[in-house]
One Martini backbone bead per residue (centre of mass of N, CA, C, O) as a GRO file, in nm:
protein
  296
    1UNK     BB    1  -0.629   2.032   2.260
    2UNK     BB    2  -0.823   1.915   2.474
    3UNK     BB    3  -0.855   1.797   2.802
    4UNK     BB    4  -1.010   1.519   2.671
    5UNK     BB    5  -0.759   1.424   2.492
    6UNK     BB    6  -0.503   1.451   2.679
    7UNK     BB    7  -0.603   1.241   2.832
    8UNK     BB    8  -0.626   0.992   2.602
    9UNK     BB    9  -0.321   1.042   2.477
   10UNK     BB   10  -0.157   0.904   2.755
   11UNK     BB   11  -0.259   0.608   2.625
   12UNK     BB   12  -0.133   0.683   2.351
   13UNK     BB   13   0.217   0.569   2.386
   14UNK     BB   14   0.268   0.308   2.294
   15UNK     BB   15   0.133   0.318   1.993
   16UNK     BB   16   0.287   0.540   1.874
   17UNK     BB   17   0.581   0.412   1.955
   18UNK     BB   18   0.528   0.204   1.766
   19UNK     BB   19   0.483   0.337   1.481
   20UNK     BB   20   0.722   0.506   1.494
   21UNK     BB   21   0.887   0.276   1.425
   22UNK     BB   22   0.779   0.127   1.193
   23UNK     BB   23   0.798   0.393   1.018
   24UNK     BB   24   1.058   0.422   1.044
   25UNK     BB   25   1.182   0.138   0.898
   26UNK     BB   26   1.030   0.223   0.621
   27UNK     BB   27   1.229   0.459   0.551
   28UNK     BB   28   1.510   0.304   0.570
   29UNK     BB   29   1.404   0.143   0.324
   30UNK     BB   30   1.337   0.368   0.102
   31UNK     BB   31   1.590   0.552   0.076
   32UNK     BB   32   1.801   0.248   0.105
   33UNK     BB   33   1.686   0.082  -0.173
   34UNK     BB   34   1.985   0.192  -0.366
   35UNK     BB   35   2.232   0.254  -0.104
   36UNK     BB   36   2.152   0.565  -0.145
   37UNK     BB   37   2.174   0.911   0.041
   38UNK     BB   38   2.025   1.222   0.009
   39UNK     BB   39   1.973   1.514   0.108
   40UNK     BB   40   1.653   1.496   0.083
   41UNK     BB   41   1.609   1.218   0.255
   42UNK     BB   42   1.698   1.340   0.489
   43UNK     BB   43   1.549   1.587   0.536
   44UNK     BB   44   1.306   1.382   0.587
   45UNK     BB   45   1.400   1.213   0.827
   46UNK     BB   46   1.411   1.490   1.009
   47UNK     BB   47   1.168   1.576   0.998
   48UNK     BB   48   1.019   1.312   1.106
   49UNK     BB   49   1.154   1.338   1.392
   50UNK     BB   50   1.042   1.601   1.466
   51UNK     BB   51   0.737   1.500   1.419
   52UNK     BB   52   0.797   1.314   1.740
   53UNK     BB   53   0.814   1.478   2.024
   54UNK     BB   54   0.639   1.313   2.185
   55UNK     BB   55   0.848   1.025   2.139
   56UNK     BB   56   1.169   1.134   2.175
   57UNK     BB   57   1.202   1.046   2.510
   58UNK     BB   58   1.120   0.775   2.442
   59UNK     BB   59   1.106   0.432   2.483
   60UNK     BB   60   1.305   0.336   2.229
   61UNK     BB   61   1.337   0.591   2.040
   62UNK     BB   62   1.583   0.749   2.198
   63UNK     BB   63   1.757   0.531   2.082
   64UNK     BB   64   1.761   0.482   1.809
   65UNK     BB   65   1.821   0.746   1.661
   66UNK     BB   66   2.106   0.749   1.673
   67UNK     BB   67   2.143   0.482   1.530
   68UNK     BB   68   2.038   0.586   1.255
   69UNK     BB   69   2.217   0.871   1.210
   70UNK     BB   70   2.490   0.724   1.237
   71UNK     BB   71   2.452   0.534   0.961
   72UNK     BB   72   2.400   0.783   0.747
   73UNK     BB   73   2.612   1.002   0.769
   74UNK     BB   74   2.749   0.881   0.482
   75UNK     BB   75   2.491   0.854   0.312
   76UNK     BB   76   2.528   0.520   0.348
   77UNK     BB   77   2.387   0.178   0.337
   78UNK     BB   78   2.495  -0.090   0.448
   79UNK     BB   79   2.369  -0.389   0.476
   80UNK     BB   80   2.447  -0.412   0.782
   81UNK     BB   81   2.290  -0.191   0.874
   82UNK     BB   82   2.063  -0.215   0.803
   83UNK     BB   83   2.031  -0.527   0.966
   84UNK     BB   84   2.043  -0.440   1.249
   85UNK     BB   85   1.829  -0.209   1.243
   86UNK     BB   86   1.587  -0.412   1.176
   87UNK     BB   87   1.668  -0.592   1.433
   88UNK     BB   88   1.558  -0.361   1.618
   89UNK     BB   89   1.330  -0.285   1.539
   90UNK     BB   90   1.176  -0.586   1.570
   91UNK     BB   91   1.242  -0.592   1.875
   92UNK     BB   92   1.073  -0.284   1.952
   93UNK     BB   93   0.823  -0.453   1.871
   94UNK     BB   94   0.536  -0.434   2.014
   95UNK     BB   95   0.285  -0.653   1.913
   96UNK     BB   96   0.059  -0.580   2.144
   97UNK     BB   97  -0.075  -0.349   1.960
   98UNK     BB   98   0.015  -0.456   1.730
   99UNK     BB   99  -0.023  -0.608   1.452
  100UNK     BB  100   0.133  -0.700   1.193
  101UNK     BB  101  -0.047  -0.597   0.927
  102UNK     BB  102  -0.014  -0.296   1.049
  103UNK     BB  103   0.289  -0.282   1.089
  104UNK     BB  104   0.343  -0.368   0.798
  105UNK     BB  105   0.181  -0.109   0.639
  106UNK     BB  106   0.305   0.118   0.776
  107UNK     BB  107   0.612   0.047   0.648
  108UNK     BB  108   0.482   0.083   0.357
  109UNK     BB  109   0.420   0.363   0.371
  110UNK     BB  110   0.727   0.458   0.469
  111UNK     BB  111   0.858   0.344   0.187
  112UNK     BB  112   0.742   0.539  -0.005
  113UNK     BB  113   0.786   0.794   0.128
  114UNK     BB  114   1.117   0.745   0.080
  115UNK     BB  115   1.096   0.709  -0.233
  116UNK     BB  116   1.016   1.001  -0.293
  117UNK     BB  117   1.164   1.225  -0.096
  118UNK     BB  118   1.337   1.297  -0.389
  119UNK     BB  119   1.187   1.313  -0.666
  120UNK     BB  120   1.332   1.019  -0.731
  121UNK     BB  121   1.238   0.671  -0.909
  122UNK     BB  122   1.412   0.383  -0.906
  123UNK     BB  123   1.461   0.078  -1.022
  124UNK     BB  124   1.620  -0.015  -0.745
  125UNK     BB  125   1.403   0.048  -0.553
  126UNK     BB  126   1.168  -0.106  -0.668
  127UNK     BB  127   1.283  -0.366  -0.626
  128UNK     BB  128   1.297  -0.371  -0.353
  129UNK     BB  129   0.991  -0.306  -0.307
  130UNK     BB  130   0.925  -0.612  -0.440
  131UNK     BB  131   1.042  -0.802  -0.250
  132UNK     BB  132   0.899  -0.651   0.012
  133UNK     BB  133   0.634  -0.787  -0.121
  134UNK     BB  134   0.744  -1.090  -0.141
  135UNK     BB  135   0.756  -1.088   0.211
  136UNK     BB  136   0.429  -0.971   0.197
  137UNK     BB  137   0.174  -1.136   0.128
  138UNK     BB  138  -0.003  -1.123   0.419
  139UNK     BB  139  -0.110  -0.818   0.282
  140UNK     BB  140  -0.346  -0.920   0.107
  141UNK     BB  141  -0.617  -0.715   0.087
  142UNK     BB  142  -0.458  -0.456   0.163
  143UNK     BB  143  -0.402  -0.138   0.239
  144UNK     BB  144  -0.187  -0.091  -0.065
  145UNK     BB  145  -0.092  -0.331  -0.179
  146UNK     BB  146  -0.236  -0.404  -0.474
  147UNK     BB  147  -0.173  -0.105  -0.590
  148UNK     BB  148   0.119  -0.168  -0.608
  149UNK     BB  149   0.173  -0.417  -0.722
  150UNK     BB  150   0.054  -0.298  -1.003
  151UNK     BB  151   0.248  -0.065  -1.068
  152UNK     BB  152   0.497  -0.219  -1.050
  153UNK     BB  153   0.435  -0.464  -1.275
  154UNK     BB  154   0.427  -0.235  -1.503
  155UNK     BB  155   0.671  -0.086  -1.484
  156UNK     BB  156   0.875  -0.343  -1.480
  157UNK     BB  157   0.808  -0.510  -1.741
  158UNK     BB  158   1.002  -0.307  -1.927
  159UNK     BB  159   1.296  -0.245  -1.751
  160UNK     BB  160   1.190   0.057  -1.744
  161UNK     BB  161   1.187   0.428  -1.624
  162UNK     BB  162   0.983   0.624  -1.758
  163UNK     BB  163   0.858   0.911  -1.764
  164UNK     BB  164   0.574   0.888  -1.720
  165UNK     BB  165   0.630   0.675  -1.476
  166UNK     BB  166   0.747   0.846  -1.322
  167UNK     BB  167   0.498   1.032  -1.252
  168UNK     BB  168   0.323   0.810  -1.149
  169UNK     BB  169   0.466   0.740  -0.893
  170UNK     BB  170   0.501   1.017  -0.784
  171UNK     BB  171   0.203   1.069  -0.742
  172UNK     BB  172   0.182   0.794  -0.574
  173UNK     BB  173   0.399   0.826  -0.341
  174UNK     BB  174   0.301   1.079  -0.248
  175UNK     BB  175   0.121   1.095  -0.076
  176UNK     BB  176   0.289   0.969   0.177
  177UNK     BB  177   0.466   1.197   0.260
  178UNK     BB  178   0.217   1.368   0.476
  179UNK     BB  179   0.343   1.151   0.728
  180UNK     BB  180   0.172   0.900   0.798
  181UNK     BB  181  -0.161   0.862   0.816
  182UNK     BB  182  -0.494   0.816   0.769
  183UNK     BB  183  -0.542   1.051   0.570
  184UNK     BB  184  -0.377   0.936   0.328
  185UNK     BB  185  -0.488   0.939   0.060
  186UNK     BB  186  -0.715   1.063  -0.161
  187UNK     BB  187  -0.621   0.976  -0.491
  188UNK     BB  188  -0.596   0.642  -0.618
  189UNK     BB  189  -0.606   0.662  -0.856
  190UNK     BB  190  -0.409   0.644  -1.158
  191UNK     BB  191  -0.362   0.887  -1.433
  192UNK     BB  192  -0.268   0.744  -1.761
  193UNK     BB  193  -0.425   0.961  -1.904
  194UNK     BB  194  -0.743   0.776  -1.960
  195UNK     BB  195  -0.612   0.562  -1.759
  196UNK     BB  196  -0.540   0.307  -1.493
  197UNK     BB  197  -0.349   0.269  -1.228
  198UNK     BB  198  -0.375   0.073  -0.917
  199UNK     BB  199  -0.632  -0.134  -0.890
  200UNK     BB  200  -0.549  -0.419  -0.976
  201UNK     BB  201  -0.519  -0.704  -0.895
  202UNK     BB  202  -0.215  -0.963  -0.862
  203UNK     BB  203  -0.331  -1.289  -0.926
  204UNK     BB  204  -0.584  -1.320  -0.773
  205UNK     BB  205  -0.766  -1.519  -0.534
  206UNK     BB  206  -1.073  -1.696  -0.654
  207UNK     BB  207  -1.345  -1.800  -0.524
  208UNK     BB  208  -1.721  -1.817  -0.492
  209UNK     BB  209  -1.833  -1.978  -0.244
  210UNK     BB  210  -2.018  -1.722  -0.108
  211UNK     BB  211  -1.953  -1.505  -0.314
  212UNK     BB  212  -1.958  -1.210  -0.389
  213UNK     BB  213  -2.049  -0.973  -0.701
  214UNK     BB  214  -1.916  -0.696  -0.882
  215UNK     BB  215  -2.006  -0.512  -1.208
  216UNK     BB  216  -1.833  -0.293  -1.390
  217UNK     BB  217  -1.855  -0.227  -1.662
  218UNK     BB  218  -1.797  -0.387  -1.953
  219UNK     BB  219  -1.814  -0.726  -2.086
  220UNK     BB  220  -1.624  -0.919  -2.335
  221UNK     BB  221  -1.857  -1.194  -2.287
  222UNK     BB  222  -2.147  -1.076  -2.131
  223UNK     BB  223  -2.382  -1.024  -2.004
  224UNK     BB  224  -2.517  -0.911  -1.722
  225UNK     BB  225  -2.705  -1.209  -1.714
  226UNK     BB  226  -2.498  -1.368  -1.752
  227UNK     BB  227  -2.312  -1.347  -1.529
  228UNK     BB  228  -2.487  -1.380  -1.293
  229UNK     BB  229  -2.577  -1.731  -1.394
  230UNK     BB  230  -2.239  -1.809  -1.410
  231UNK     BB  231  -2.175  -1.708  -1.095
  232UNK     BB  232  -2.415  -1.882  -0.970
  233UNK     BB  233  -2.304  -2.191  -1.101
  234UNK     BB  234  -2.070  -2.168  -0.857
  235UNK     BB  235  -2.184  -2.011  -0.573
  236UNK     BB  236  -2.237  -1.726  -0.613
  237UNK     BB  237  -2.310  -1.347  -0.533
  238UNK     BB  238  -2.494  -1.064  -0.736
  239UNK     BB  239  -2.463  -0.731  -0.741
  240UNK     BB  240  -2.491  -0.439  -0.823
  241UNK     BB  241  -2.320  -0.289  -0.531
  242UNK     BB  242  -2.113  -0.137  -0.325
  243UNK     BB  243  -2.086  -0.294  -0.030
  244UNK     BB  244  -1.942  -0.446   0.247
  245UNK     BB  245  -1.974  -0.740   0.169
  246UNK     BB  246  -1.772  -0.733  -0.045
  247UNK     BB  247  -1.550  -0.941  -0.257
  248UNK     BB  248  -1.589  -0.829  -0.546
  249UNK     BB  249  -1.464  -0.613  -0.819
  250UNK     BB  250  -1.541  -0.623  -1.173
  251UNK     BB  251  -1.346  -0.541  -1.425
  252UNK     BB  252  -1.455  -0.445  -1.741
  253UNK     BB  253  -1.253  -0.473  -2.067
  254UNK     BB  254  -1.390  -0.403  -2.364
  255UNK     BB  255  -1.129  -0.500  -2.524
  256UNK     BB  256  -0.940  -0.346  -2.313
  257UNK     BB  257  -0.652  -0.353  -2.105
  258UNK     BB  258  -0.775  -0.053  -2.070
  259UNK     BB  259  -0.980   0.198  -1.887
  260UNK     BB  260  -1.208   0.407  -1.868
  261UNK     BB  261  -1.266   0.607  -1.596
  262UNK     BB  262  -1.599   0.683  -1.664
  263UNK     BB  263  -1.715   0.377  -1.681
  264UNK     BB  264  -1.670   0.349  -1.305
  265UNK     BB  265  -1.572   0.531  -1.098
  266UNK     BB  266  -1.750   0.483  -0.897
  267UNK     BB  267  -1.735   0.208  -0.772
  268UNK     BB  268  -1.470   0.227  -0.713
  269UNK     BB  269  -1.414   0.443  -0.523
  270UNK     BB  270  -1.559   0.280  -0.325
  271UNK     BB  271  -1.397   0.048  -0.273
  272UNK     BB  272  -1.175   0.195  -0.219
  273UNK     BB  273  -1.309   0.347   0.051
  274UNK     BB  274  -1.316   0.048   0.204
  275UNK     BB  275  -1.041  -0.049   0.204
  276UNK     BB  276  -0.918   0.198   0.363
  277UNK     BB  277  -1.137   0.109   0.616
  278UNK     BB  278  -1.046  -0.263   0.615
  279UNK     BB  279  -1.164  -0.387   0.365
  280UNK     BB  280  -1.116  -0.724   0.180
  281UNK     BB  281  -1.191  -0.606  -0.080
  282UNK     BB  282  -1.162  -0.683  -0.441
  283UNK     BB  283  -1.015  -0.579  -0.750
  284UNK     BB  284  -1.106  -0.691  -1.088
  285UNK     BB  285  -1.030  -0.814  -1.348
  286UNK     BB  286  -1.163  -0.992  -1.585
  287UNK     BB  287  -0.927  -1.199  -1.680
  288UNK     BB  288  -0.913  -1.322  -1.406
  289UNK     BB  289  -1.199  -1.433  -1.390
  290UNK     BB  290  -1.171  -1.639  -1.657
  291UNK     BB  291  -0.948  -1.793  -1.541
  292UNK     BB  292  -1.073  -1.912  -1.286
  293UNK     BB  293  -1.332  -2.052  -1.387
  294UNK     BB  294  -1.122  -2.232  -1.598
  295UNK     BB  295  -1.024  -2.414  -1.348
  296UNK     BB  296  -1.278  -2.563  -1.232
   0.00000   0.00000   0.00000
């Protein structure tokens, strides 16, 4: 770190040590998910806190950690200590530095990455995850709020994780597990065969008067020219590519369920991209699209 970064460095330390509550929050909620904290689980919280030593001395996080040690000493974390540090940490976390939207986002990379720490994802965690998703809502058309919520919706629809299913949890949310900067998930796709789960928004609320729209891959209903026209007469503006002011990519269903990722992969990878640096465009199933069109 040059001499001009340690300047600027020593004014971002109320905003890490808000991140670093969040993050512990996050992580103590994944990884005590299923209500038992394993070996490799603590090892992880424990790597996690030693990579904190710039704020580790520093109020709140100096009081918290040992609050948070002492609860899972015995490798299990009941209902009322969960309940407690969850009371502590969000007492603590001055909302001055960050929005709650940044701090709940923080809090959900972080329940990934101790969900993924022991390389295994049970069911257990999987509900817990889905509730703590039904109770942040306000983070919808955020990075990675619907991407998560498409993979828990179809892996949890059969009622067990499967194998394959686990490979693909453990693919995408190990991602997380590289401590939680900005920098994590490089490759957001999640490849399970020929097919991607984990990019289409579930149930999604789609507007259309003055929204932007493009279509990627093939629909099973209109021709390029009819899309344009559809979504024209209800007073939409459909684009080419995926621009900044992008409100909706529409993933062509052409009769199938599950899309070829060679179909569309660049349209997709840019709005990926862009999602991820703050843009609150949705991508979206063509057959939500056929029902938004069918309510109005």
């Amino acid at each position: 770190m040059t001499k001009e970064d340690l300047a600027y460095y020593r004014f971002t330390a109320p905003a890490r040590i808000e991140k670093a509550v969040n993050s512990l929050l996050g992580i103590i909620e994944g990884i005590a998910a299923d209500r038992e904290i394993n070996s490799a689980e603590l090892s992880f919280l424990h790597h996690w806190i030693e990579d904190q030593q710039d704020v580790a001395a520093r109020h709140p996080f100096s009081e918290l950690v040992p609050q948070v040690l002492a609860a899972i000493s015995d490798r299990c974390l009941t209902e009322e200590e969960k309940l407690n540090l969850k009371w502590v940490c969000e007492r603590l976390s001055a909302r001055a530095y960050f929005s709650d939207v940044t701090a709940d986002i923080q809090r959900l990379h972080a329940m990934l990455g101790g969900i993924a720490a022991d390389g295994k994802i049970h069911e257990a965690e999987l509900r817990g995850l889905s509730d703590w998703l039904d109770e942040h809502e306000h983070l919808r058309k955020t990075w990675p709020y619907e991407e998560v919520l498409s993979v828990l919706t179809a892996v949890l629809a059969s009622g067990k994780v499967e194998e394959d299913e686990h490979q693909l949890l453990d693919t995408f949310f190990s991602q997380f597990v590289k401590i939680l900067d900005s920098k994590t998930i490089t490759s957001p796709p999640v490849l399970k065969e020929s097919s991607i789960m984990g990019l289409c928004a579930v149930c999604p609320e789609i507007l259309f008067d003055g929204r932007s729209f493009c279509l990627t891959g093939e629909s099973t209903r209109y021709s390029r020219r009819e899309f344009t026209e559809r979504l024209e007469a209800v007073g939409a503006r459909v684009v080419n590519g995926v621009i900044k002011s992008l409100d909706y990519l529409i993933v062509g269903a052409d009769g199938n369920p599950c899309w070829a990722y060679a179909c569309y992969g660049r349209k997709v990878e840019r709005a990926v991209e862009l999602r991820k640096s703050g843009q609150s465009l949705l991508i979206i199933h063509e057959n939500d699209l056929h029902d938004a069109l069918a309510d109005l």
